[in-house]
Amino acid sequence: MDMNTLKTWPEAATRLIAVAAGRAPADLVIRQGKWVNVHTREVLDGHDIAIADGRIAAIAPDLTACIGPETEVIEAEGRFMLPGLCDAHMHIESGMLTPAEFAAAVIPHGTTTMFTDPHEIANVLGLQGVRMMHDEAALQPVNIFTQMPSCAPSAPGLETTGFEISPEDVAEAMTWPGIVGLGEMMNFPGVVNADPKMLAEIAATQEAGKTVGGHYASPDLGAPFRAYVAGGPADDHEGTCEADAIARMRQGMRAMVRLGSAWYDVESQITAITEKGLDPRNFILCTDDCHSGTLVNEGHMNRVYRHAVECGADPLVALQMCTINTATHFGLERELGSITPGRRADIILSSDLKTLPVDHVIARGQTVAMDGKLMVECPHYDWPPAARQTVKLGKRLEADDFIITAPEGANEVTARVIGVVENQAPTKALTATLPVTEGRVEAHGEVAQIALVERHRATGKVTNGFVSGFGYTGRMAMGSTVAHDSHHMIVVGTDREMMALCANRLGEMGGGISVWKDGAELASVPLPIAGLMSDDPAATVAKRADAMVQAMAECGCTLNNAYMQHSLLALVVIPEIRISDLGLVDVTKFELTELFE
């Protein structure tokens, strides 16, 4: 039953009433389980659930009257019956998977609803790319709602994206069936300074009666924060400490708190609920970014829920944070997020509320997973050639493209260096004294070269700079077309020839990740769709990603989560220093800066 065939509550009402009254048989009855009610925060033993047309008709201690000869019966055998889990804020592209393969990976973990912001593909393919993500999402057996990306480019004037998102694009997207709101408003300085373009995007969303997503990545909770809230964003997931969560909730925002592959923000913020005792209704759990390896090996929203419980949250409160609180926030409380009449029949059967083993997953009234195995098909969209041919280099790159020329007559230079910090998104603005050979500046010691290769418009342009912190040694290069947010190609290396080989290989592959050492490729992860995603299953992509991590280690990299760091080196909205197609960016001042002091 896809999005297009699921009847609305009004369309199903006549039948739901007949089933609830015992006059007509249900499609499915789940018998004798513990009903976990997220509206009242209680567990009610010995209940049945009757389902018709993919929606819940009734919940009562005995619904035998709803069972006809054709009715499917599932024996709950005293297990907990709880709503399917909702991820309030996430980027499918971070899993390097298409919406279909992402759904296939998370359904067995009990995720039945996702609110996704496809701003990665928006940077590469614009509104057309968002539409493709939206259309594949609509085919899935679970609920994937799309937020229209708001910030491409994320920092106007400091980078060039494949496409720019305009207020007109936002207004058009608000008319699409699966669009639930505006994606995270990352350009928080723009909102604080009342930038007309940003305010027009927010206005188009509010006028459509939809939810405005926030992103306030600053510790300043004074006037700028107040100004941001006054601009209209309704939630924020960038908080990192208890004070952040409290400030957002007090101002009438939802504090979205994330546990992703590299984000660990739950433990430090959930104390607002567990220790300060604030009302949890405005506290929502999400993942933001999960790699395929996390999805395959550790889970998805079930992992976040368990973590919240381990951090001291009452299991029923933690469950509200990833079901009804999320649904309410997006204006969908009458549609999903609880086991109550009329809602979509999205249900998990589990034997334990604390550790939440996911035994059986039902979505829209059909079994979609059992005991960790997917039981349904997740249909693929037919991605057109335009979506698979997005790496346009314009020429074959040579070692000479990666030469950094020294100022006339210099024997050594003092260069600005992007300093990677382990387990953190911000970088440090460092300097290093580097040697000059025959007029060329050479990377030396801890310092490697970084190059941003333009890949959207075939300009052949290469922006060169320096980076430290990866620990690379020998003759190597590592390249990726996943380079938040504008997704050009980033190549980091110790050898110009290896860097050229790596870049050309990514061009031939149509995008992805490639690691080179001593003239040979050690590992690759092909991501042919927009240079961001694979339409292979999550397990296949995770295996390739593991091999990529191993290859980076063989090149001397000891950094935890090093690939995440690599992919963020062009993210020109996070301090202190980044690289873009226009040059080095000083993110503390939001301006371009010189490579040499």
mmCIF file of N, CA, C and O in Angstrom, residues 457-542:
data_model
loop_
_atom_site.group_PDB
_atom_site.id
_atom_site.type_symbol
_atom_site.label_atom_id
_atom_site.label_comp_id
_atom_site.label_asym_id
_atom_site.label_seq_id
_atom_site.Cartn_x
_atom_site.Cartn_y
_atom_site.Cartn_z
ATOM 1 N N ARG A 457 30.165 22.544 -13.227
ATOM 2 C CA ARG A 457 30.071 23.298 -14.485
ATOM 3 C C ARG A 457 31.231 23.060 -15.445
ATOM 4 O O ARG A 457 31.417 23.807 -16.385
ATOM 5 N N ALA A 458 32.036 22.015 -15.169
ATOM 6 C CA ALA A 458 33.150 21.650 -16.065
ATOM 7 C C ALA A 458 34.106 22.806 -16.314
ATOM 8 O O ALA A 458 34.598 23.002 -17.429
ATOM 9 N N THR A 459 34.399 23.602 -15.269
ATOM 10 C CA THR A 459 35.303 24.747 -15.446
ATOM 11 C C THR A 459 36.770 24.307 -15.422
ATOM 12 O O THR A 459 37.644 25.065 -15.838
ATOM 13 N N GLY A 460 37.043 23.109 -14.908
ATOM 14 C CA GLY A 460 38.428 22.642 -14.780
ATOM 15 C C GLY A 460 39.194 23.350 -13.679
ATOM 16 O O GLY A 460 40.414 23.196 -13.538
ATOM 17 N N LYS A 461 38.502 24.122 -12.854
ATOM 18 C CA LYS A 461 39.170 24.918 -11.822
ATOM 19 C C LYS A 461 39.542 24.059 -10.611
ATOM 20 O O LYS A 461 38.737 23.258 -10.131
ATOM 21 N N VAL A 462 40.757 24.267 -10.111
ATOM 22 C CA VAL A 462 41.212 23.577 -8.904
ATOM 23 C C VAL A 462 41.668 24.644 -7.904
ATOM 24 O O VAL A 462 42.493 25.493 -8.228
ATOM 25 N N THR A 463 41.105 24.620 -6.686
ATOM 26 C CA THR A 463 41.538 25.521 -5.617
ATOM 27 C C THR A 463 42.422 24.724 -4.677
ATOM 28 O O THR A 463 41.988 23.703 -4.133
ATOM 29 N N ASN A 464 43.678 25.148 -4.498
ATOM 30 C CA ASN A 464 44.626 24.383 -3.677
ATOM 31 C C ASN A 464 44.878 25.045 -2.327
ATOM 32 O O ASN A 464 44.850 26.269 -2.199
ATOM 33 N N GLY A 465 45.144 24.214 -1.327
ATOM 34 C CA GLY A 465 45.455 24.711 0.013
ATOM 35 C C GLY A 465 46.142 23.634 0.836
ATOM 36 O O GLY A 465 46.648 22.652 0.287
ATOM 37 N N PHE A 466 46.148 23.837 2.158
ATOM 38 C CA PHE A 466 46.827 22.879 3.051
ATOM 39 C C PHE A 466 45.920 22.485 4.208
ATOM 40 O O PHE A 466 45.098 23.270 4.666
ATOM 41 N N VAL A 467 46.112 21.245 4.684
ATOM 42 C CA VAL A 467 45.312 20.708 5.779
ATOM 43 C C VAL A 467 46.205 19.874 6.685
ATOM 44 O O VAL A 467 47.184 19.280 6.214
ATOM 45 N N SER A 468 45.897 19.825 7.974
ATOM 46 C CA SER A 468 46.663 18.952 8.864
ATOM 47 C C SER A 468 45.713 18.233 9.820
ATOM 48 O O SER A 468 44.587 18.674 10.036
ATOM 49 N N GLY A 469 46.183 17.129 10.379
ATOM 50 C CA GLY A 469 45.398 16.389 11.351
ATOM 51 C C GLY A 469 45.051 14.971 10.944
ATOM 52 O O GLY A 469 44.709 14.145 11.773
ATOM 53 N N PHE A 470 45.163 14.667 9.641
ATOM 54 C CA PHE A 470 44.833 13.311 9.191
ATOM 55 C C PHE A 470 45.957 12.305 9.459
ATOM 56 O O PHE A 470 45.714 11.117 9.588
ATOM 57 N N GLY A 471 47.201 12.798 9.494
ATOM 58 C CA GLY A 471 48.326 11.899 9.767
ATOM 59 C C GLY A 471 48.801 11.089 8.568
ATOM 60 O O GLY A 471 49.498 10.088 8.721
ATOM 61 N N TYR A 472 48.424 11.514 7.363
ATOM 62 C CA TYR A 472 48.808 10.748 6.166
ATOM 63 C C TYR A 472 50.319 10.738 5.964
ATOM 64 O O TYR A 472 50.994 11.740 6.216
ATOM 65 N N THR A 473 50.840 9.592 5.463
ATOM 66 C CA THR A 473 52.272 9.447 5.158
ATOM 67 C C THR A 473 52.426 8.773 3.804
ATOM 68 O O THR A 473 51.466 8.210 3.262
ATOM 69 N N GLY A 474 53.644 8.785 3.267
ATOM 70 C CA GLY A 474 53.906 8.132 1.979
ATOM 71 C C GLY A 474 53.265 8.892 0.833
ATOM 72 O O GLY A 474 52.835 10.035 0.983
ATOM 73 N N ARG A 475 53.197 8.233 -0.342
ATOM 74 C CA ARG A 475 52.599 8.858 -1.535
ATOM 75 C C ARG A 475 51.134 8.437 -1.614
ATOM 76 O O ARG A 475 50.850 7.293 -1.965
ATOM 77 N N MET A 476 50.218 9.336 -1.272
ATOM 78 C CA MET A 476 48.807 8.941 -1.219
ATOM 79 C C MET A 476 47.876 10.089 -1.604
ATOM 80 O O MET A 476 48.282 11.239 -1.677
ATOM 81 N N ALA A 477 46.602 9.722 -1.840
ATOM 82 C CA ALA A 477 45.539 10.713 -2.042
ATOM 83 C C ALA A 477 44.202 10.080 -1.693
ATOM 84 O O ALA A 477 44.007 8.884 -1.867
ATOM 85 N N MET A 478 43.322 10.919 -1.186
ATOM 86 C CA MET A 478 41.971 10.473 -0.824
ATOM 87 C C MET A 478 41.009 11.522 -1.367
ATOM 88 O O MET A 478 41.188 12.723 -1.120
ATOM 89 N N GLY A 479 40.020 11.090 -2.135
ATOM 90 C CA GLY A 479 39.101 12.054 -2.746
ATOM 91 C C GLY A 479 37.653 11.653 -2.571
ATOM 92 O O GLY A 479 37.329 10.472 -2.437
ATOM 93 N N SER A 480 36.765 12.663 -2.570
ATOM 94 C CA SER A 480 35.335 12.408 -2.399
ATOM 95 C C SER A 480 34.511 13.491 -3.093
ATOM 96 O O SER A 480 34.879 14.661 -3.068
ATOM 97 N N THR A 481 33.390 13.074 -3.710
ATOM 98 C CA THR A 481 32.447 14.061 -4.271
ATOM 99 C C THR A 481 31.344 14.379 -3.265
ATOM 100 O O THR A 481 30.444 15.160 -3.558
ATOM 101 N N VAL A 482 31.392 13.743 -2.090
ATOM 102 C CA VAL A 482 30.529 14.162 -0.982
ATOM 103 C C VAL A 482 31.342 15.214 -0.238
ATOM 104 O O VAL A 482 32.354 14.901 0.384
ATOM 105 N N ALA A 483 30.953 16.465 -0.363
ATOM 106 C CA ALA A 483 31.716 17.576 0.213
ATOM 107 C C ALA A 483 30.728 18.659 0.605
ATOM 108 O O ALA A 483 30.408 19.536 -0.179
ATOM 109 N N HIS A 484 30.218 18.539 1.811
ATOM 110 C CA HIS A 484 29.156 19.439 2.290
ATOM 111 C C HIS A 484 29.598 20.903 2.200
ATOM 112 O O HIS A 484 30.709 21.212 2.535
ATOM 113 N N ASP A 485 28.711 21.834 1.763
ATOM 114 C CA ASP A 485 27.371 21.540 1.304
ATOM 115 C C ASP A 485 27.280 21.629 -0.228
ATOM 116 O O ASP A 485 26.287 21.212 -0.800
ATOM 117 N N SER A 486 28.305 22.213 -0.836
ATOM 118 C CA SER A 486 28.183 22.448 -2.284
ATOM 119 C C SER A 486 28.575 21.223 -3.105
ATOM 120 O O SER A 486 28.298 21.159 -4.292
ATOM 121 N N HIS A 487 29.214 20.237 -2.461
ATOM 122 C CA HIS A 487 29.509 18.948 -3.092
ATOM 123 C C HIS A 487 30.282 19.056 -4.401
ATOM 124 O O HIS A 487 29.934 18.429 -5.393
ATOM 125 N N HIS A 488 31.343 19.875 -4.345
ATOM 126 C CA HIS A 488 32.370 19.756 -5.374
ATOM 127 C C HIS A 488 33.200 18.533 -4.989
ATOM 128 O O HIS A 488 32.775 17.738 -4.149
ATOM 129 N N MET A 489 34.373 18.376 -5.549
ATOM 130 C CA MET A 489 35.231 17.245 -5.198
ATOM 131 C C MET A 489 36.349 17.743 -4.281
ATOM 132 O O MET A 489 36.983 18.761 -4.579
ATOM 133 N N ILE A 490 36.552 17.038 -3.170
ATOM 134 C CA ILE A 490 37.685 17.368 -2.291
ATOM 135 C C ILE A 490 38.707 16.243 -2.383
ATOM 136 O O ILE A 490 38.368 15.074 -2.191
ATOM 137 N N VAL A 491 39.955 16.612 -2.670
ATOM 138 C CA VAL A 491 41.054 15.636 -2.690
ATOM 139 C C VAL A 491 42.105 16.082 -1.675
ATOM 140 O O VAL A 491 42.545 17.235 -1.692
ATOM 141 N N VAL A 492 42.454 15.189 -0.757
ATOM 142 C CA VAL A 492 43.530 15.455 0.207
ATOM 143 C C VAL A 492 44.650 14.474 -0.105
ATOM 144 O O VAL A 492 44.404 13.288 -0.327
ATOM 145 N N GLY A 493 45.897 14.975 -0.154
ATOM 146 C CA GLY A 493 46.988 14.062 -0.487
ATOM 147 C C GLY A 493 48.355 14.589 -0.120
ATOM 148 O O GLY A 493 48.524 15.754 0.240
ATOM 149 N N THR A 494 49.328 13.686 -0.239
ATOM 150 C CA THR A 494 50.717 14.032 0.040
ATOM 151 C C THR A 494 51.525 14.075 -1.255
ATOM 152 O O THR A 494 52.714 14.355 -1.241
ATOM 153 N N ASP A 495 50.865 13.764 -2.379
ATOM 154 C CA ASP A 495 51.565 13.624 -3.655
ATOM 155 C C ASP A 495 50.655 14.107 -4.781
ATOM 156 O O ASP A 495 49.517 13.653 -4.917
ATOM 157 N N ARG A 496 51.182 15.036 -5.601
ATOM 158 C CA ARG A 496 50.343 15.645 -6.635
ATOM 159 C C ARG A 496 49.903 14.653 -7.705
ATOM 160 O O ARG A 496 48.784 14.737 -8.215
ATOM 161 N N GLU A 497 50.777 13.711 -8.040
ATOM 162 C CA GLU A 497 50.428 12.711 -9.063
ATOM 163 C C GLU A 497 49.274 11.823 -8.568
ATOM 164 O O GLU A 497 48.334 11.526 -9.300
ATOM 165 N N MET A 498 49.363 11.409 -7.296
ATOM 166 C CA MET A 498 48.283 10.585 -6.712
ATOM 167 C C MET A 498 46.967 11.377 -6.693
ATOM 168 O O MET A 498 45.896 10.826 -6.930
ATOM 169 N N MET A 499 47.056 12.669 -6.392
ATOM 170 C CA MET A 499 45.855 13.509 -6.334
ATOM 171 C C MET A 499 45.177 13.580 -7.705
ATOM 172 O O MET A 499 43.948 13.496 -7.803
ATOM 173 N N ALA A 500 45.975 13.692 -8.766
ATOM 174 C CA ALA A 500 45.415 13.737 -10.125
ATOM 175 C C ALA A 500 44.756 12.403 -10.486
ATOM 176 O O ALA A 500 43.644 12.368 -11.034
ATOM 177 N N LEU A 501 45.435 11.285 -10.157
ATOM 178 C CA LEU A 501 44.870 9.956 -10.446
ATOM 179 C C LEU A 501 43.540 9.764 -9.711
ATOM 180 O O LEU A 501 42.571 9.255 -10.278
ATOM 181 N N CYS A 502 43.516 10.192 -8.473
ATOM 182 C CA CYS A 502 42.320 10.053 -7.637
ATOM 183 C C CYS A 502 41.157 10.872 -8.211
ATOM 184 O O CYS A 502 40.031 10.375 -8.357
ATOM 185 N N ALA A 503 41.415 12.128 -8.562
ATOM 186 C CA ALA A 503 40.371 13.009 -9.109
ATOM 187 C C ALA A 503 39.815 12.454 -10.419
ATOM 188 O O ALA A 503 38.596 12.437 -10.631
ATOM 189 N N ASN A 504 40.708 12.000 -11.303
ATOM 190 C CA ASN A 504 40.256 11.459 -12.587
ATOM 191 C C ASN A 504 39.423 10.194 -12.400
ATOM 192 O O ASN A 504 38.440 9.970 -13.109
ATOM 193 N N ARG A 505 39.810 9.369 -11.438
ATOM 194 C CA ARG A 505 39.062 8.136 -11.147
ATOM 195 C C ARG A 505 37.639 8.482 -10.692
ATOM 196 O O ARG A 505 36.660 7.859 -11.112
ATOM 197 N N LEU A 506 37.504 9.509 -9.840
ATOM 198 C CA LEU A 506 36.169 9.923 -9.384
ATOM 199 C C LEU A 506 35.330 10.439 -10.558
ATOM 200 O O LEU A 506 34.122 10.204 -10.608
ATOM 201 N N GLY A 507 35.990 11.102 -11.494
ATOM 202 C CA GLY A 507 35.293 11.568 -12.693
ATOM 203 C C GLY A 507 34.760 10.404 -13.510
ATOM 204 O O GLY A 507 33.610 10.408 -13.947
ATOM 205 N N GLU A 508 35.597 9.369 -13.693
ATOM 206 C CA GLU A 508 35.183 8.181 -14.462
ATOM 207 C C GLU A 508 34.040 7.436 -13.759
ATOM 208 O O GLU A 508 33.148 6.900 -14.402
ATOM 209 N N MET A 509 34.094 7.395 -12.426
ATOM 210 C CA MET A 509 33.117 6.643 -11.629
ATOM 211 C C MET A 509 31.763 7.341 -11.572
ATOM 212 O O MET A 509 30.768 6.751 -11.182
ATOM 213 N N GLY A 510 31.735 8.636 -11.924
ATOM 214 C CA GLY A 510 30.494 9.396 -11.770
ATOM 215 C C GLY A 510 30.275 9.838 -10.334
ATOM 216 O O GLY A 510 29.186 10.201 -9.929
ATOM 217 N N GLY A 511 31.364 9.811 -9.556
ATOM 218 C CA GLY A 511 31.288 10.283 -8.180
ATOM 219 C C GLY A 511 31.420 9.170 -7.161
ATOM 220 O O GLY A 511 31.247 7.996 -7.463
ATOM 221 N N GLY A 512 31.757 9.584 -5.926
ATOM 222 C CA GLY A 512 31.957 8.628 -4.840
ATOM 223 C C GLY A 512 33.196 8.968 -4.050
ATOM 224 O O GLY A 512 33.538 10.135 -3.879
ATOM 225 N N ILE A 513 33.894 7.914 -3.600
ATOM 226 C CA ILE A 513 35.092 8.075 -2.777
ATOM 227 C C ILE A 513 36.167 7.157 -3.338
ATOM 228 O O ILE A 513 35.868 6.040 -3.771
ATOM 229 N N SER A 514 37.409 7.624 -3.321
ATOM 230 C CA SER A 514 38.511 6.811 -3.824
ATOM 231 C C SER A 514 39.768 7.093 -2.998
ATOM 232 O O SER A 514 40.033 8.243 -2.652
ATOM 233 N N VAL A 515 40.496 6.024 -2.654
ATOM 234 C CA VAL A 515 41.743 6.153 -1.882
ATOM 235 C C VAL A 515 42.886 5.530 -2.683
ATOM 236 O O VAL A 515 42.786 4.378 -3.127
ATOM 237 N N TRP A 516 43.984 6.309 -2.839
ATOM 238 C CA TRP A 516 45.132 5.875 -3.649
ATOM 239 C C TRP A 516 46.412 5.864 -2.827
ATOM 240 O O TRP A 516 46.619 6.720 -1.965
ATOM 241 N N LYS A 517 47.281 4.909 -3.141
ATOM 242 C CA LYS A 517 48.597 4.844 -2.506
ATOM 243 C C LYS A 517 49.595 4.255 -3.496
ATOM 244 O O LYS A 517 49.301 3.233 -4.130
ATOM 245 N N ASP A 518 50.730 4.906 -3.649
ATOM 246 C CA ASP A 518 51.809 4.394 -4.513
ATOM 247 C C ASP A 518 51.327 3.983 -5.909
ATOM 248 O O ASP A 518 51.678 2.919 -6.411
ATOM 249 N N GLY A 519 50.470 4.819 -6.504
ATOM 250 C CA GLY A 519 50.076 4.581 -7.899
ATOM 251 C C GLY A 519 48.918 3.630 -8.110
ATOM 252 O O GLY A 519 48.545 3.356 -9.253
ATOM 253 N N ALA A 520 48.326 3.100 -7.041
ATOM 254 C CA ALA A 520 47.211 2.164 -7.197
ATOM 255 C C ALA A 520 46.045 2.548 -6.289
ATOM 256 O O ALA A 520 46.243 3.123 -5.211
ATOM 257 N N GLU A 521 44.838 2.212 -6.731
ATOM 258 C CA GLU A 521 43.659 2.475 -5.903
ATOM 259 C C GLU A 521 43.510 1.377 -4.852
ATOM 260 O O GLU A 521 43.482 0.199 -5.177
ATOM 261 N N LEU A 522 43.414 1.793 -3.581
ATOM 262 C CA LEU A 522 43.247 0.815 -2.495
ATOM 263 C C LEU A 522 41.781 0.486 -2.250
ATOM 264 O O LEU A 522 41.441 -0.638 -1.886
ATOM 265 N N ALA A 523 40.907 1.456 -2.393
ATOM 266 C CA ALA A 523 39.480 1.241 -2.115
ATOM 267 C C ALA A 523 38.652 2.303 -2.807
ATOM 268 O O ALA A 523 39.131 3.410 -3.069
ATOM 269 N N SER A 524 37.388 1.946 -3.093
ATOM 270 C CA SER A 524 36.475 2.939 -3.664
ATOM 271 C C SER A 524 35.051 2.647 -3.218
ATOM 272 O O SER A 524 34.704 1.502 -2.915
ATOM 273 N N VAL A 525 34.265 3.715 -3.159
ATOM 274 C CA VAL A 525 32.823 3.600 -2.886
ATOM 275 C C VAL A 525 32.125 4.359 -4.011
ATOM 276 O O VAL A 525 32.034 5.590 -3.974
ATOM 277 N N PRO A 526 31.639 3.659 -5.050
ATOM 278 C CA PRO A 526 30.956 4.367 -6.139
ATOM 279 C C PRO A 526 29.615 4.939 -5.659
ATOM 280 O O PRO A 526 28.830 4.236 -5.024
ATOM 281 N N LEU A 527 29.398 6.227 -5.934
ATOM 282 C CA LEU A 527 28.131 6.893 -5.572
ATOM 283 C C LEU A 527 27.615 7.593 -6.825
ATOM 284 O O LEU A 527 27.730 8.815 -6.971
ATOM 285 N N PRO A 528 27.068 6.816 -7.757
ATOM 286 C CA PRO A 528 26.762 7.368 -9.089
ATOM 287 C C PRO A 528 25.588 8.345 -9.128
ATOM 288 O O PRO A 528 25.477 9.120 -10.064
ATOM 289 N N ILE A 529 24.700 8.323 -8.129
ATOM 290 C CA ILE A 529 23.544 9.227 -8.177
ATOM 291 C C ILE A 529 23.907 10.552 -7.513
ATOM 292 O O ILE A 529 24.135 10.617 -6.305
ATOM 293 N N ALA A 530 24.043 11.575 -8.342
ATOM 294 C CA ALA A 530 24.423 12.939 -7.922
ATOM 295 C C ALA A 530 25.814 12.986 -7.291
ATOM 296 O O ALA A 530 26.195 13.986 -6.697
ATOM 297 N N GLY A 531 26.588 11.896 -7.415
ATOM 298 C CA GLY A 531 27.892 11.825 -6.750
ATOM 299 C C GLY A 531 27.754 11.719 -5.247
ATOM 300 O O GLY A 531 28.713 11.930 -4.502
ATOM 301 N N LEU A 532 26.526 11.369 -4.775
ATOM 302 C CA LEU A 532 26.208 11.351 -3.342
ATOM 303 C C LEU A 532 25.694 10.001 -2.856
ATOM 304 O O LEU A 532 25.848 9.660 -1.684
ATOM 305 N N MET A 533 25.006 9.258 -3.745
ATOM 306 C CA MET A 533 24.281 8.070 -3.293
ATOM 307 C C MET A 533 24.505 6.885 -4.223
ATOM 308 O O MET A 533 24.759 7.043 -5.409
ATOM 309 N N SER A 534 24.357 5.697 -3.628
ATOM 310 C CA SER A 534 24.375 4.441 -4.377
ATOM 311 C C SER A 534 22.988 3.839 -4.326
ATOM 312 O O SER A 534 22.288 3.990 -3.320
ATOM 313 N N ASP A 535 22.571 3.147 -5.404
ATOM 314 C CA ASP A 535 21.292 2.431 -5.302
ATOM 315 C C ASP A 535 21.515 0.965 -4.957
ATOM 316 O O ASP A 535 20.629 0.138 -5.113
ATOM 317 N N ASP A 536 22.721 0.644 -4.458
ATOM 318 C CA ASP A 536 22.981 -0.695 -3.918
ATOM 319 C C ASP A 536 22.428 -0.776 -2.493
ATOM 320 O O ASP A 536 22.223 0.247 -1.842
ATOM 321 N N PRO A 537 22.232 -2.009 -1.969
ATOM 322 C CA PRO A 537 21.752 -2.153 -0.592
ATOM 323 C C PRO A 537 22.748 -1.607 0.439
ATOM 324 O O PRO A 537 23.954 -1.542 0.187
ATOM 325 N N ALA A 538 22.213 -1.234 1.613
ATOM 326 C CA ALA A 538 23.032 -0.646 2.679
ATOM 327 C C ALA A 538 24.209 -1.522 3.069
ATOM 328 O O ALA A 538 25.311 -1.030 3.309
ATOM 329 N N ALA A 539 23.989 -2.846 3.128
ATOM 330 C CA ALA A 539 25.066 -3.752 3.554
ATOM 331 C C ALA A 539 26.243 -3.699 2.574
ATOM 332 O O ALA A 539 27.411 -3.727 2.983
ATOM 333 N N THR A 540 25.943 -3.603 1.281
ATOM 334 C CA THR A 540 26.998 -3.521 0.251
ATOM 335 C C THR A 540 27.784 -2.221 0.403
ATOM 336 O O THR A 540 29.020 -2.213 0.374
ATOM 337 N N VAL A 541 27.052 -1.120 0.556
ATOM 338 C CA VAL A 541 27.697 0.197 0.688
ATOM 339 C C VAL A 541 28.520 0.241 1.978
ATOM 340 O O VAL A 541 29.651 0.754 1.998
ATOM 341 N N ALA A 542 27.979 -0.317 3.068
ATOM 342 C CA ALA A 542 28.688 -0.329 4.355
ATOM 343 C C ALA A 542 30.000 -1.108 4.243
ATOM 344 O O ALA A 542 31.026 -0.693 4.797
#
